[in-house]
Amino acid sequence: MDFLRGVLGGPSAGPQPSGAETIQKLCDRVASSTLLDDRRDAVRALKSLSKKYRLEVGIQAMEHLIHVLQTDRSDSEIIGYALDTLYNVISNDLEEEEQEENLPKQVDDLGSQFTEIFIKQQENVTLLLTLVEEFDFHVRWPGVKLLTSLLKQQGSQVQQIILVSPMGVSRLMDLLADSREVIRNDGVLLLQQLTKSNAAIQKIVAFENAFERLLDIITEEGNSDGGIVVEDCLLLLQNLLKNNNSNQNFFKEGSYIQRMKPWFEVGDDNCGWTAQKVTNLHLMLQLVRVLVSPTNPPGATSSCQKAMFHCGLLQQLCTILMATGVPADILTETINTVSEVIRGCQMNQDYFASVNAPSNPPRPAIVVLLMSMVNERQPFVLRCAVLYCFQCFLYRNQKGQEEIVSTLLPSTIDATGNSVSAGQLLCGGLFSTDSLSNWCAAVALAHALQENATLKEQLLRVQLATSIGNPPVSLLQQCTNILSQGSKVQTRVGLLMLLCTWLSNCSIAVTHFLHNPANIPFLTGQIAENLGEEEHLVQGLCALLLGISIYYNDNSLENYRKEKLKQLIEKRIGRENFTEKLGFISKHELYSRAAQKPQPSFSSPDHMMFDHEFTKLVKELEGVISKAIYKSSEEDKKEEEVKKTLEQHDNIVTHYKKVIREQDQELEELKQRINTLTSQNEQLQATVTQQVSQIQQHKDQYNLLKVQLGKDTQHHNSHSDAFQMNGIQTEDVSKLKEELEEWKNKHELVQGQLREKDSVIEKLKSSQLEMGTEQSSQSSKSGGLELSHELQKELEMLRSQIKLQSAEISKLQLENQKLQVTNTSSDPVLGDGGAAAANSSELEGRLEQEIKELKSEVKALLEEKESLKQHLDSSSSTVAILQDEKSKLQQEVAESKKEQDDLLVLLADQDQKLSALKNKLKDLGVPVEDEDDIESGDQGDEDEDGDEEEQD
C-alpha cells in the first residue's frame, strides 16, 4: 500500500521512482493481483497517469487493459477505469490541449499508432461493441468515447470491422434512444464518424430509423433555436443523405421533407440571431440543398422539389428571402437554396415568379434580387447567389424567358417609368461602369436566350436610346460598340459570351451581326494580334464568335458568305493560328472550374470569367467550328442539304407530334363528355324515381282531402237541420246561412278543381306507363339489333354457299364443254353424247333454279334488314318524343304540386272560417254539434228508423 500511496501522491519513505518504473509496477500489479480491489486500484492509478505519461502507459499497459476488459466484465468500476485509460492513450484531443499550452509536441501521431495496435485484433473492437451495449453509465459512456476516438484515428478500418460484426451498427443505433442526454449526444458524434464516406453503413443507419430519431431530437431541442446538439444531428443527417440516392429516396418516401418546414419558421421581428442559431439554420439550408442538388439524378431531384412545394417549404424559404433583418450569410445561403429548389421545376418556377417583396408598391422578388445583383455596394457572395438564382429560374423555363425578354421589347415597356422591370435592370447593368455588373447582366441575359431561337430573334427588335438627339441603337449594335471601345477584360468576356450565345443556332442574328461592316474587321484584328496572356481569353472568345458567324451563316449577305469569311481567315489570321486561339478557351484554368458545377463560386471578382452553361456551348461548338474552317464549298453545300433534309424531317416529326397531341386532347374531351352524360343520365333516373314517389304522395294527400271535405259537407248539413228544427229566424242566423251558402259554392268549386287534378294524376299514371313502354322499346331496340346481327350472320353463310355452288357450276360447265367436244369428235356415239347433253342441261336448269331461290331469299333478308333499320329509326324518334313528354310531365307535376299546395291553403282558411262561424252560432245561442256528435247522432237516427219500419 505504501507503493500505491506514493503513486497517488501520498508521503512515502525513500527516493521517488520514475514514471516508467511506476507504470511498470502498476502493470505487474494488474497482471498478477488475485484480488479485484488491488487490480481496480492499479487501473485507477494508470488512469491518473495516462494523461501525463501517455506514451509509457500506451506501450506498457494496453495489453493488460484489454485483458481486464475481457476478464473483469462483472465489475463495472474497473471496466470504466480501463476504458477511460485507453481513451486517454488513443485520443488526440488531449494532445491538442497540450499544444495549446505550448508543451512539446509529440513527433509521431501517437493516437493513430495506438489505434492500429488496438484494432490489429478485431476481437477488441467486437468486445468494445458489446461493452457499449451495457446500460451502466460508467461503462457505456467511456466505451462510446473510446469507439469515437478509434473512428477518428483509423476510420475506414474500424468501419469495416463494425460492418462485418453481427448487429454491429444496430447496437450503436440504440444510443440515440438512451434517456441520458450525455450518452445520446456522444452517440450522435459516434454515428457522425461511423457514417463518413461509407455508403453501406449509411444505408444501414438510415433503415434503422435514424431519420425519425434525429428529427425528434431536433424538435425536442427547439429546431433552429437549439444548441450544439441540433448542429451535431444536422451534420449526421448530411452524412446520411449527401451523395446517397437510396437514402434520399427513403427520406422523401418517409415524408420527412414535410417535417423540415418548422425549421424555417422564423419570427417577424427576426431578432436574437445568436451564433449557434445562424450555424443551425445554415446547416438546415445545406440539408435542403443536398436533397435538390443538380448533381443528383434528375428524377429524384424533381420529386423532392415537388414535395417541397406541396408541403409549403418553398413558400417558407421565400418568406425568409423577402424578410428584413436576416444575417447576410443566411440570406445568401437561402437564395442559393431557393435557386436549387426551383431549378428545372416548372411548378416551383411559376410560384417564384409570383412572389412579391413586401414593399410599397409591391415589386416582384426577381426584380428586387436583380437590383441587388447590379448594385456594386452589395457583397460579392450575395451578388453571385442572386445570379445563380436567376439562372435557375430560367433553366428549362421558356415561359420565364419570354417574360424577361418581353420587358425589353418596345411594345411592353412601361412608358410612365413608375416601375423598374427586369429587362431595364439587366440593360442598366450591362452598360454600367462596374465591370462585375456588366459580366453578371450579360450572363443573365444569355440565360434568357438559352436554347430559344424565337427569343433570339425577338431580342433583335430591342432599341436603346444612347443620348438625347441621337437615333436609337439596337441592343446588338450597342454590345459590339462597347466591345470595340476596349473596356475591362471582364466586361469584354461577358459581352462576348452573350454574343456567342445569341448568335449560336440563329441565322437571322448572324445576318444582323454581319450587317455592321465594323464587326468582322474588329474580330480578325483581335485574333491576329500577338497580345499578352491576359488577352488570350478575349482572343479565344473572338475566334469562337467569328466561327459561329461562319457556321450559322445562311449566305444571305454577298460580301460575308461562308467562303469569303474562310478566305479572310486564311489571309489575315491563318487556319492553324485561328484554331490555336480558339483552343485558348478550353485550356484556361477558370474554364475548367466553371465546367464542374452550375453554381457560380469564385474566390474573388477577378476570377469571375466563365459561366457553366457557356462551357457546354464551347464544348459543343469548338470541334464543329474547327472542322468548318477546313471544309470546302462543296462540302458546305452537302452539309446544307443534309441540314435541310434534317429540318424537313424534324418538321414532319413535330407536325405528327402536334397531331397526336391534338388527338389526345380530343380523346380526353370525349371521355369527359361521356362521364358528364353518364352522370346526367344517373341524375335523370334519380329524378324520375323521385317524381314517381312525389306523385304517390300527392295521391295520398288528395285522398285525405276528399275525406276531409266529405266530413265538412256533412257538418254543414247537420247545422242547417238544426236551424230548421229550432226555428230560429233572427237576422244573424240568416246572415250566417248566406255565408254558409257562399262557402258551399266555394266548396263545390274546390271539388271541381280537385276533380281536374285527379284527371292530371291519371294522366301522370299513363305517362309512367308510357315510360315503361319506352324502356320496353329500348329493349326491343336492343333485340332488333341482335336480330340484325343474326341476319347478317345468315347472309354471310348464304353468300359462302352461293360461292361454293357457283364454283361447282363452273366445274360442271367445264365438264359439259369437254363432253360436247368429245361428242362432236366421235360420230358413232352421237346418241350417247345427246343423252349427256340432256343430263347437263337438266343439271344447269336445277342449278339456275336453286340460284334464283337463293337470290330471292337474300332479297327477302335485305328487305327484312331495311325494315329493322326503319324500326330502329322510328324507335329512336319515339325515344326523343318520350323524352320531350317526360320533361312536359315533370313541369305538369310541378304545377300540380303548386296548385295542391294552394288548395291546402284554401282548405285551411275554410276550416278557420267554419270554426269562426261555429263560435258565432254558439254565441247567439244556437246549439252547434261537433263532428263526432253528428256522426253518433246520425247513427242513432238510422237505428230509430229501422225500429219504426219493423213495427210497421
XYZ file of N, CA and C in Angstrom, residues 217-435:
657
model
N -35.121 14.449 -32.055
C -34.159 15.160 -31.189
C -34.101 16.643 -31.565
N -34.079 16.930 -32.877
C -34.035 18.334 -33.321
C -35.277 19.083 -32.852
N -36.440 18.431 -32.937
C -37.684 19.076 -32.489
C -37.663 19.305 -30.981
N -37.189 18.288 -30.228
C -37.135 18.430 -28.769
C -36.198 19.559 -28.352
N -35.111 19.737 -29.089
C -34.118 20.743 -28.726
C -34.496 22.152 -29.181
N -35.605 22.296 -29.950
C -36.056 23.631 -30.332
C -35.730 24.042 -31.747
N -35.533 23.066 -32.664
C -35.251 23.346 -34.073
C -34.044 24.291 -34.219
N -34.208 25.387 -34.954
C -33.052 26.264 -35.201
C -32.605 27.011 -33.952
N -33.485 27.119 -32.961
C -33.123 27.793 -31.709
C -32.374 26.870 -30.750
N -32.168 25.616 -31.129
C -31.495 24.655 -30.262
C -30.002 24.920 -30.155
N -29.348 24.065 -29.394
C -27.921 24.244 -29.135
C -27.052 23.426 -30.053
N -25.897 23.026 -29.496
C -24.896 22.291 -30.262
C -25.404 20.908 -30.665
N -26.363 20.369 -29.914
C -26.899 19.036 -30.235
C -27.607 19.064 -31.586
N -28.354 20.137 -31.848
C -29.031 20.273 -33.141
C -27.996 20.314 -34.267
N -26.912 21.024 -34.050
C -25.858 21.083 -35.061
C -25.292 19.694 -35.344
N -25.032 18.904 -34.268
C -24.495 17.549 -34.453
C -25.473 16.664 -35.208
N -26.769 16.782 -34.884
C -27.784 15.977 -35.585
C -27.851 16.354 -37.066
N -27.751 17.628 -37.374
C -27.797 18.069 -38.766
C -26.570 17.591 -39.542
N -25.416 17.598 -38.898
C -24.215 17.077 -39.556
C -24.348 15.583 -39.847
N -24.948 14.854 -38.912
C -25.163 13.421 -39.132
C -26.165 13.201 -40.268
N -27.220 14.008 -40.333
C -28.191 13.894 -41.431
C -27.524 14.179 -42.777
N -26.628 15.151 -42.796
C -25.906 15.425 -44.038
C -25.051 14.236 -44.464
N -24.374 13.601 -43.494
C -23.586 12.401 -43.818
C -24.457 11.317 -44.434
N -25.674 11.154 -43.903
C -26.549 10.072 -44.366
C -27.127 10.354 -45.746
N -27.339 11.631 -46.095
C -28.057 11.970 -47.324
C -27.149 12.389 -48.480
N -25.990 12.957 -48.183
C -25.167 13.518 -49.252
C -24.622 12.412 -50.160
N -24.882 12.557 -51.448
C -24.404 11.604 -52.478
C -24.878 10.173 -52.225
N -26.018 10.023 -51.552
C -26.575 8.694 -51.298
C -28.022 8.692 -51.797
N -28.207 8.246 -53.045
C -29.525 8.322 -53.682
C -30.549 7.442 -52.976
N -30.103 6.291 -52.477
C -31.026 5.395 -51.780
C -31.596 6.055 -50.523
N -30.740 6.666 -49.726
C -31.205 7.329 -48.505
C -32.056 8.555 -48.816
N -31.711 9.262 -49.880
C -32.525 10.422 -50.262
C -33.932 9.992 -50.646
N -34.031 8.924 -51.386
C -35.349 8.411 -51.767
C -36.115 7.933 -50.538
N -35.427 7.259 -49.617
C -36.062 6.798 -48.379
C -36.542 7.991 -47.540
N -35.753 9.062 -47.513
C -36.118 10.273 -46.760
C -37.375 10.909 -47.354
N -37.450 10.936 -48.682
C -38.623 11.526 -49.337
C -39.852 10.644 -49.164
N -39.694 9.328 -49.386
C -40.831 8.417 -49.282
C -41.361 8.333 -47.849
N -40.491 8.563 -46.874
C -40.926 8.534 -45.479
C -41.594 9.810 -45.015
N -41.832 10.762 -45.934
C -42.498 12.043 -45.622
C -41.716 12.842 -44.584
N -40.394 12.734 -44.633
C -39.580 13.506 -43.693
C -39.326 14.927 -44.192
N -39.524 15.171 -45.501
C -39.363 16.535 -46.021
C -40.387 17.464 -45.370
N -41.602 16.947 -45.137
C -42.639 17.770 -44.512
C -42.241 18.205 -43.110
N -41.428 17.401 -42.437
C -41.021 17.740 -41.069
C -39.921 18.797 -41.032
N -39.391 19.170 -42.201
C -38.353 20.197 -42.240
C -38.945 21.607 -42.265
N -40.233 21.724 -42.585
C -40.837 23.049 -42.713
C -40.746 23.875 -41.427
N -41.030 23.300 -40.214
C -40.945 24.125 -38.993
C -39.548 24.684 -38.717
N -38.521 24.125 -39.322
C -37.164 24.642 -39.093
C -37.034 26.094 -39.540
N -37.790 26.461 -40.577
C -37.598 27.776 -41.196
C -38.704 28.758 -40.824
N -39.447 28.455 -39.775
C -40.478 29.385 -39.307
C -39.826 30.418 -38.399
N -39.258 31.427 -39.035
C -38.547 32.490 -38.314
C -39.550 33.582 -37.974
N -39.447 34.157 -36.780
C -40.369 35.194 -36.344
C -40.264 36.455 -37.177
N -41.320 37.290 -37.084
C -41.340 38.524 -37.880
C -40.292 39.534 -37.409
N -40.025 39.526 -36.097
C -39.066 40.513 -35.603
C -37.625 40.187 -36.005
N -37.352 38.883 -36.211
C -36.014 38.434 -36.639
C -34.901 38.925 -35.713
N -35.232 39.032 -34.453
C -34.203 39.460 -33.507
C -33.646 38.240 -32.792
N -32.505 38.409 -32.185
C -31.913 37.301 -31.439
C -31.238 36.273 -32.302
N -30.498 36.732 -33.318
C -29.768 35.797 -34.178
C -28.437 35.465 -33.504
N -28.466 34.448 -32.642
C -27.237 34.019 -31.979
C -26.345 33.282 -32.979
N -25.085 33.159 -32.598
C -24.132 32.468 -33.482
C -24.547 31.018 -33.712
N -25.078 30.366 -32.652
C -25.499 28.973 -32.789
C -26.721 28.847 -33.696
N -27.638 29.812 -33.583
C -28.821 29.783 -34.453
C -28.429 29.972 -35.912
N -27.499 30.862 -36.168
C -27.023 31.069 -37.542
C -26.390 29.789 -38.079
N -25.591 29.134 -37.252
C -24.953 27.871 -37.669
C -25.990 26.803 -37.960
N -26.973 26.682 -37.062
C -28.017 25.662 -37.243
C -28.811 25.906 -38.524
N -29.213 27.158 -38.721
C -30.020 27.457 -39.909
C -29.200 27.274 -41.186
N -27.929 27.580 -41.112
C -27.045 27.369 -42.268
C -26.979 25.884 -42.627
N -26.847 25.037 -41.621
C -26.805 23.586 -41.867
C -28.153 23.070 -42.363
N -29.243 23.625 -41.858
C -30.576 23.214 -42.327
C -30.768 23.549 -43.800
N -30.323 24.734 -44.197
C -30.415 25.110 -45.610
C -29.535 24.210 -46.476
N -28.360 23.868 -45.976
C -27.483 22.961 -46.722
C -28.116 21.576 -46.869
N -28.855 21.158 -45.862
C -29.523 19.849 -45.927
C -30.607 19.852 -47.007
N -31.335 20.961 -47.130
C -32.327 21.078 -48.213
C -31.622 21.014 -49.564
N -30.483 21.675 -49.669
C -29.749 21.675 -50.938
C -29.212 20.282 -51.283
N -28.880 19.502 -50.275
C -28.419 18.129 -50.524
C -29.506 17.334 -51.244
N -30.779 17.560 -50.887
C -31.887 16.797 -51.474
C -32.201 17.228 -52.906
N -31.898 18.502 -53.254
C -32.240 19.007 -54.590
C -31.002 19.425 -55.372
N -29.883 18.841 -55.043
C -28.635 19.218 -55.708
C -28.686 18.866 -57.200
N -28.141 19.725 -58.075
C -28.124 19.403 -59.512
C -27.326 18.145 -59.849
N -26.444 17.715 -58.943
C -25.665 16.504 -59.208
C -26.453 15.225 -58.920
N -27.618 15.333 -58.270
C -28.447 14.154 -58.015
C -29.106 13.699 -59.308
N -29.618 12.460 -59.354
C -30.388 12.032 -60.534
C -31.582 12.954 -60.762
N -31.892 13.291 -62.021
C -32.969 14.265 -62.284
C -34.313 13.863 -61.704
N -34.642 12.565 -61.771
C -35.940 12.123 -61.242
C -36.063 12.327 -59.747
N -34.983 12.002 -59.013
C -35.006 12.162 -57.552
C -35.100 13.640 -57.173
N -34.328 14.484 -57.872
C -34.370 15.924 -57.594
C -35.759 16.494 -57.856
N -36.363 16.097 -58.973
C -37.686 16.618 -59.331
C -38.735 16.232 -58.299
N -38.721 14.981 -57.840
C -39.722 14.547 -56.850
C -39.544 15.290 -55.528
N -38.298 15.538 -55.126
C -38.059 16.307 -53.892
C -38.520 17.755 -54.056
N -38.293 18.339 -55.227
C -38.737 19.713 -55.465
C -40.251 19.822 -55.368
N -40.957 18.859 -55.944
C -42.424 18.889 -55.872
C -42.909 18.710 -54.440
N -42.265 17.810 -53.703
C -42.655 17.592 -52.306
C -42.438 18.870 -51.483
N -41.353 19.588 -51.749
C -41.087 20.827 -51.010
C -42.112 21.908 -51.325
N -42.627 21.901 -52.552
C -43.660 22.885 -52.883
C -44.982 22.528 -52.208
N -45.352 21.258 -52.277
C -46.658 20.846 -51.744
C -46.728 20.964 -50.230
N -45.617 20.790 -49.534
C -45.646 20.877 -48.067
C -45.441 22.317 -47.574
N -45.195 23.259 -48.470
C -45.046 24.659 -48.077
C -43.635 25.060 -47.704
N -42.664 24.188 -47.940
C -41.274 24.511 -47.585
C -40.721 25.622 -48.470
N -41.025 25.570 -49.766
C -40.554 26.615 -50.681
C -41.151 27.969 -50.294
N -42.424 27.982 -49.940
C -43.063 29.236 -49.527
C -42.385 29.805 -48.283
N -42.008 28.909 -47.365
C -41.347 29.363 -46.140
C -39.970 29.958 -46.449
N -39.247 29.339 -47.369
C -37.932 29.854 -47.763
C -38.058 31.224 -48.441
N -39.096 31.389 -49.260
C -39.301 32.685 -49.918
C -39.659 33.763 -48.894
N -40.324 33.366 -47.814
C -40.628 34.329 -46.748
C -39.336 34.834 -46.110
N -38.408 33.909 -45.825
C -37.103 34.325 -45.275
C -36.368 35.196 -46.286
N -36.493 34.847 -47.565
C -35.799 35.584 -48.623
C -36.218 37.049 -48.665
N -37.506 37.301 -48.429
C -38.036 38.662 -48.514
C -38.113 39.355 -47.155
N -37.680 38.663 -46.085
C -37.762 39.251 -44.743
C -36.637 40.255 -44.526
N -36.820 41.093 -43.505
C -35.793 42.088 -43.160
C -35.078 41.649 -41.891
N -33.835 42.078 -41.751
C -33.067 41.767 -40.551
C -32.412 40.413 -40.553
N -32.428 39.709 -41.685
C -31.795 38.389 -41.768
C -30.295 38.600 -41.979
N -29.431 37.858 -41.264
C -27.986 37.996 -41.474
C -27.582 37.724 -42.916
N -26.498 38.363 -43.349
C -26.094 38.306 -44.764
C -25.759 36.891 -45.208
N -25.060 36.112 -44.358
C -24.685 34.759 -44.787
C -25.905 33.841 -44.867
N -26.883 34.039 -43.955
C -28.116 33.242 -44.026
C -28.920 33.628 -45.263
N -28.974 34.938 -45.563
C -29.700 35.389 -46.756
C -29.056 34.822 -48.024
N -27.737 34.822 -48.072
C -27.036 34.283 -49.241
C -27.312 32.796 -49.418
N -27.237 32.050 -48.307
C -27.482 30.608 -48.391
C -28.945 30.314 -48.720
N -29.869 31.161 -48.239
C -31.293 30.988 -48.567
C -31.528 31.208 -50.057
N -30.871 32.214 -50.630
C -31.007 32.454 -52.075
C -30.490 31.253 -52.857
N -29.345 30.708 -52.451
C -28.799 29.514 -53.124
C -29.739 28.317 -52.981
N -30.354 28.186 -51.810
C -31.276 27.063 -51.574
C -32.522 27.195 -52.431
N -33.128 28.388 -52.445
C -34.307 28.618 -53.294
C -33.953 28.364 -54.755
N -32.746 28.745 -55.150
C -32.313 28.541 -56.540
C -32.399 27.069 -56.926
N -31.889 26.198 -56.084
C -31.857 24.777 -56.434
C -33.213 24.103 -56.227
N -34.063 24.678 -55.374
C -35.416 24.120 -55.219
C -36.260 24.398 -56.458
N -36.023 25.534 -57.134
C -36.836 25.875 -58.316
C -36.165 25.464 -59.622
N -34.930 25.051 -59.601
C -34.169 24.790 -60.837
C -34.793 23.649 -61.640
N -35.252 23.967 -62.856
C -35.789 22.953 -63.759
C -37.163 22.443 -63.394
N -37.826 23.009 -62.379
C -39.169 22.573 -61.956
C -40.156 23.678 -62.305
N -40.985 23.451 -63.323
C -41.873 24.494 -63.835
C -42.839 25.003 -62.773
N -43.369 24.095 -61.972
C -44.329 24.491 -60.940
C -43.687 25.432 -59.923
N -42.490 25.099 -59.466
C -41.794 25.943 -58.494
C -41.352 27.268 -59.120
N -40.942 27.228 -60.390
C -40.536 28.456 -61.070
C -41.716 29.407 -61.236
N -42.892 28.861 -61.534
C -44.090 29.709 -61.653
C -44.434 30.344 -60.311
N -44.288 29.568 -59.242
C -44.580 30.145 -57.929
C -43.588 31.264 -57.597
N -42.325 31.021 -57.873
C -41.305 32.035 -57.559
C -41.555 33.315 -58.351
N -42.044 33.185 -59.582
C -42.342 34.369 -60.389
C -43.473 35.195 -59.778
N -44.337 34.539 -58.997
C -45.479 35.242 -58.394
C -45.163 35.855 -57.033
N -43.977 35.577 -56.494
C -43.622 36.098 -55.160
C -43.316 37.588 -55.271
N -43.884 38.372 -54.353
C -43.654 39.814 -54.317
C -42.964 40.203 -53.015
N -42.130 41.209 -53.102
C -41.463 41.732 -51.908
C -42.431 42.624 -51.141
N -42.351 42.627 -49.802
C -43.276 43.443 -49.006
C -42.902 44.922 -49.035
N -42.997 45.523 -50.222
C -42.677 46.936 -50.372
C -43.920 47.687 -50.827
N -43.833 48.991 -50.913
C -44.968 49.800 -51.343
C -44.534 50.683 -52.504
N -44.960 50.465 -53.748
C -45.823 49.348 -54.150
C -45.056 48.034 -54.185
N -45.771 46.888 -54.091
C -45.069 45.594 -54.085
C -44.362 45.335 -55.417
N -43.146 44.837 -55.318
C -42.359 44.511 -56.506
C -42.102 43.018 -56.557
N -41.962 42.461 -57.760
C -41.628 41.036 -57.857
C -40.285 40.737 -57.211
N -40.190 39.558 -56.626
C -38.947 39.168 -55.956
C -37.784 39.136 -56.932
N -38.046 38.761 -58.191
C -36.965 38.697 -59.183
C -36.370 40.080 -59.404
N -37.236 41.099 -59.482
C -36.756 42.463 -59.704
C -35.911 42.936 -58.530
N -36.380 42.638 -57.297
C -35.638 43.044 -56.097
C -34.266 42.381 -56.063
N -34.210 41.105 -56.428
C -32.929 40.397 -56.432
C -31.989 40.949 -57.506
N -32.535 41.246 -58.682
C -31.691 41.800 -59.746
C -31.143 43.177 -59.364
N -31.921 43.931 -58.615
C -31.421 45.225 -58.136
C -30.186 45.036 -57.252
N -30.201 43.965 -56.440
C -29.027 43.661 -55.607
C -27.853 43.199 -56.455
N -28.143 42.469 -57.537
C -27.060 41.913 -58.362
C -26.286 43.012 -59.089
N -26.987 44.043 -59.566
C -26.313 45.090 -60.342
C -25.870 46.249 -59.452
N -26.013 46.089 -58.139
C -25.579 47.128 -57.196
C -24.174 46.788 -56.709
N -23.212 47.595 -57.047
C -21.826 47.277 -56.708
C -21.525 47.402 -55.223
N -22.437 47.993 -54.442
C -22.208 48.107 -52.998
C -22.582 46.830 -52.249
N -23.275 45.935 -52.907
C -23.668 44.672 -52.258
C -22.472 43.727 -52.175
N -22.477 42.800 -51.178
C -21.362 41.843 -51.064
C -21.233 40.963 -52.305
N -20.015 40.604 -52.616
C -19.737 39.806 -53.816
C -20.447 38.445 -53.763
N -20.432 37.791 -52.600
C -21.055 36.463 -52.468
C -22.556 36.558 -52.699
N -23.182 37.615 -52.191
C -24.619 37.809 -52.378
C -24.953 38.021 -53.849
N -24.135 38.778 -54.561
C -24.384 39.015 -55.986
C -24.251 37.722 -56.794
N -23.289 36.892 -56.420
C -23.151 35.578 -57.084
C -24.380 34.709 -56.821
N -24.897 34.747 -55.592
C -26.077 33.948 -55.246
C -27.295 34.409 -56.039
N -27.467 35.725 -56.195
C -28.600 36.250 -56.974
C -28.481 35.826 -58.436
N -27.277 35.877 -58.993
C -27.083 35.429 -60.376
C -27.444 33.952 -60.524
N -27.027 33.147 -59.561
C -27.365 31.709 -59.598
C -28.873 31.515 -59.513
N -29.533 32.300 -58.676
C -30.992 32.206 -58.536
C -31.677 32.548 -59.854
N -31.212 33.596 -60.521
C -31.792 33.999 -61.803
C -31.555 32.928 -62.864
N -30.365 32.331 -62.860
C -30.074 31.263 -63.816
C -30.981 30.056 -63.583
N -31.174 29.688 -62.320
C -32.030 28.540 -62.001
C -33.487 28.826 -62.337
N -33.909 30.080 -62.174
C -35.283 30.450 -62.532
C -35.523 30.282 -64.032
N -34.522 30.561 -64.855
C -34.673 30.471 -66.311
C -34.293 29.108 -66.859
N -33.762 28.214 -66.027
C -33.294 26.909 -66.530
C -34.492 26.070 -66.979
N -34.545 25.755 -68.269
C -35.634 24.981 -68.876
C -36.999 25.605 -68.572
N -37.059 26.920 -68.643
C -38.288 27.653 -68.326
C -38.547 28.657 -69.448
N -39.147 28.200 -70.533
C -39.400 29.074 -71.675
C -40.369 30.194 -71.316
N -41.320 29.877 -70.459
C -42.284 30.896 -70.028
C -41.563 32.040 -69.310
N -40.666 31.695 -68.398
C -39.907 32.723 -67.681
C -39.001 33.512 -68.610
N -38.378 32.824 -69.575
C -37.524 33.513 -70.543
C -38.329 34.536 -71.342
N -39.532 34.140 -71.768
C -40.377 35.060 -72.534
C -40.766 36.275 -71.700
N -41.054 36.052 -70.405
C -41.434 37.174 -69.541
C -40.280 38.161 -69.378
N -39.065 37.641 -69.239
C -37.906 38.531 -69.078
C -37.645 39.311 -70.365
N -37.630 38.620 -71.501
C -37.342 39.292 -72.774
C -38.461 40.269 -73.129
N -39.702 39.947 -72.761
C -40.823 40.840 -73.092
C -40.695 42.189 -72.406
N -40.001 42.231 -71.257
C -39.811 43.519 -70.575
C -38.822 44.424 -71.304
N -38.116 43.880 -72.301
C -37.182 44.676 -73.099
C -37.785 45.147 -74.416
N -38.857 44.477 -74.860
C -39.421 44.789 -76.170
C -40.167 46.117 -76.138
N -40.215 46.826 -77.252
C -40.817 48.168 -77.260
C -42.289 48.181 -76.887
N -43.048 47.147 -77.244
C -44.495 47.156 -77.007
C -44.858 47.002 -75.550
N -43.973 46.448 -74.732
C -44.318 46.144 -73.347
C -43.602 47.017 -72.328
N -42.724 47.912 -72.753
C -42.001 48.763 -71.804
C -42.954 49.780 -71.201
N -42.897 49.947 -69.891
C -43.747 50.885 -69.178
C -43.342 52.310 -69.547
N -44.271 53.015 -70.216
C -43.954 54.366 -70.699
C -43.880 55.370 -69.552
N -44.631 55.124 -68.494
C -44.644 56.076 -67.384
C -43.346 56.067 -66.606
N -42.662 54.919 -66.597
C -41.405 54.826 -65.862
C -41.576 54.716 -64.365
N -42.823 54.370 -63.920
C -43.050 54.265 -62.474
C -42.399 53.022 -61.891
N -42.408 51.923 -62.641
C -41.866 50.666 -62.130
C -40.657 50.247 -62.952
N -39.705 49.655 -62.277
C -38.496 49.172 -62.942
C -38.694 47.707 -63.287
N -38.443 47.328 -64.522
C -38.620 45.948 -64.953
C -37.286 45.214 -64.911
N -37.377 43.887 -65.022
C -36.162 43.062 -65.023
C -35.282 43.387 -66.226
N -35.917 43.614 -67.389
C -35.136 43.937 -68.583
C -34.391 45.240 -68.461
N -35.027 46.244 -67.863
C -34.353 47.530 -67.685
C -33.163 47.404 -66.737
N -33.322 46.610 -65.687
C -32.204 46.399 -64.758
C -31.047 45.694 -65.442
N -31.349 44.702 -66.292
C -30.285 43.983 -66.996
C -29.558 44.910 -67.970
N -30.312 45.741 -68.685
C -29.666 46.683 -69.605
C -28.824 47.706 -68.844
N -29.373 48.160 -67.698
C -28.605 49.099 -66.886
C -27.315 48.491 -66.379
N -27.362 47.229 -65.955
C -26.149 46.552 -65.508
C -25.193 46.267 -66.637
N -25.742 46.012 -67.830
C -24.912 45.666 -68.989
C -24.031 46.843 -69.422
N -24.534 48.051 -69.222
C -23.805 49.226 -69.710
C -23.366 50.150 -68.572
N -23.263 49.606 -67.345
C -22.786 50.432 -66.226
C -21.256 50.479 -66.225
N -20.718 51.279 -65.314
C -19.254 51.409 -65.238
C -18.608 50.296 -64.424
N -19.413 49.517 -63.711
C -18.889 48.426 -62.891
C -18.742 47.176 -63.755
N -17.520 46.660 -63.891
C -17.276 45.506 -64.766
C -17.979 44.254 -64.264
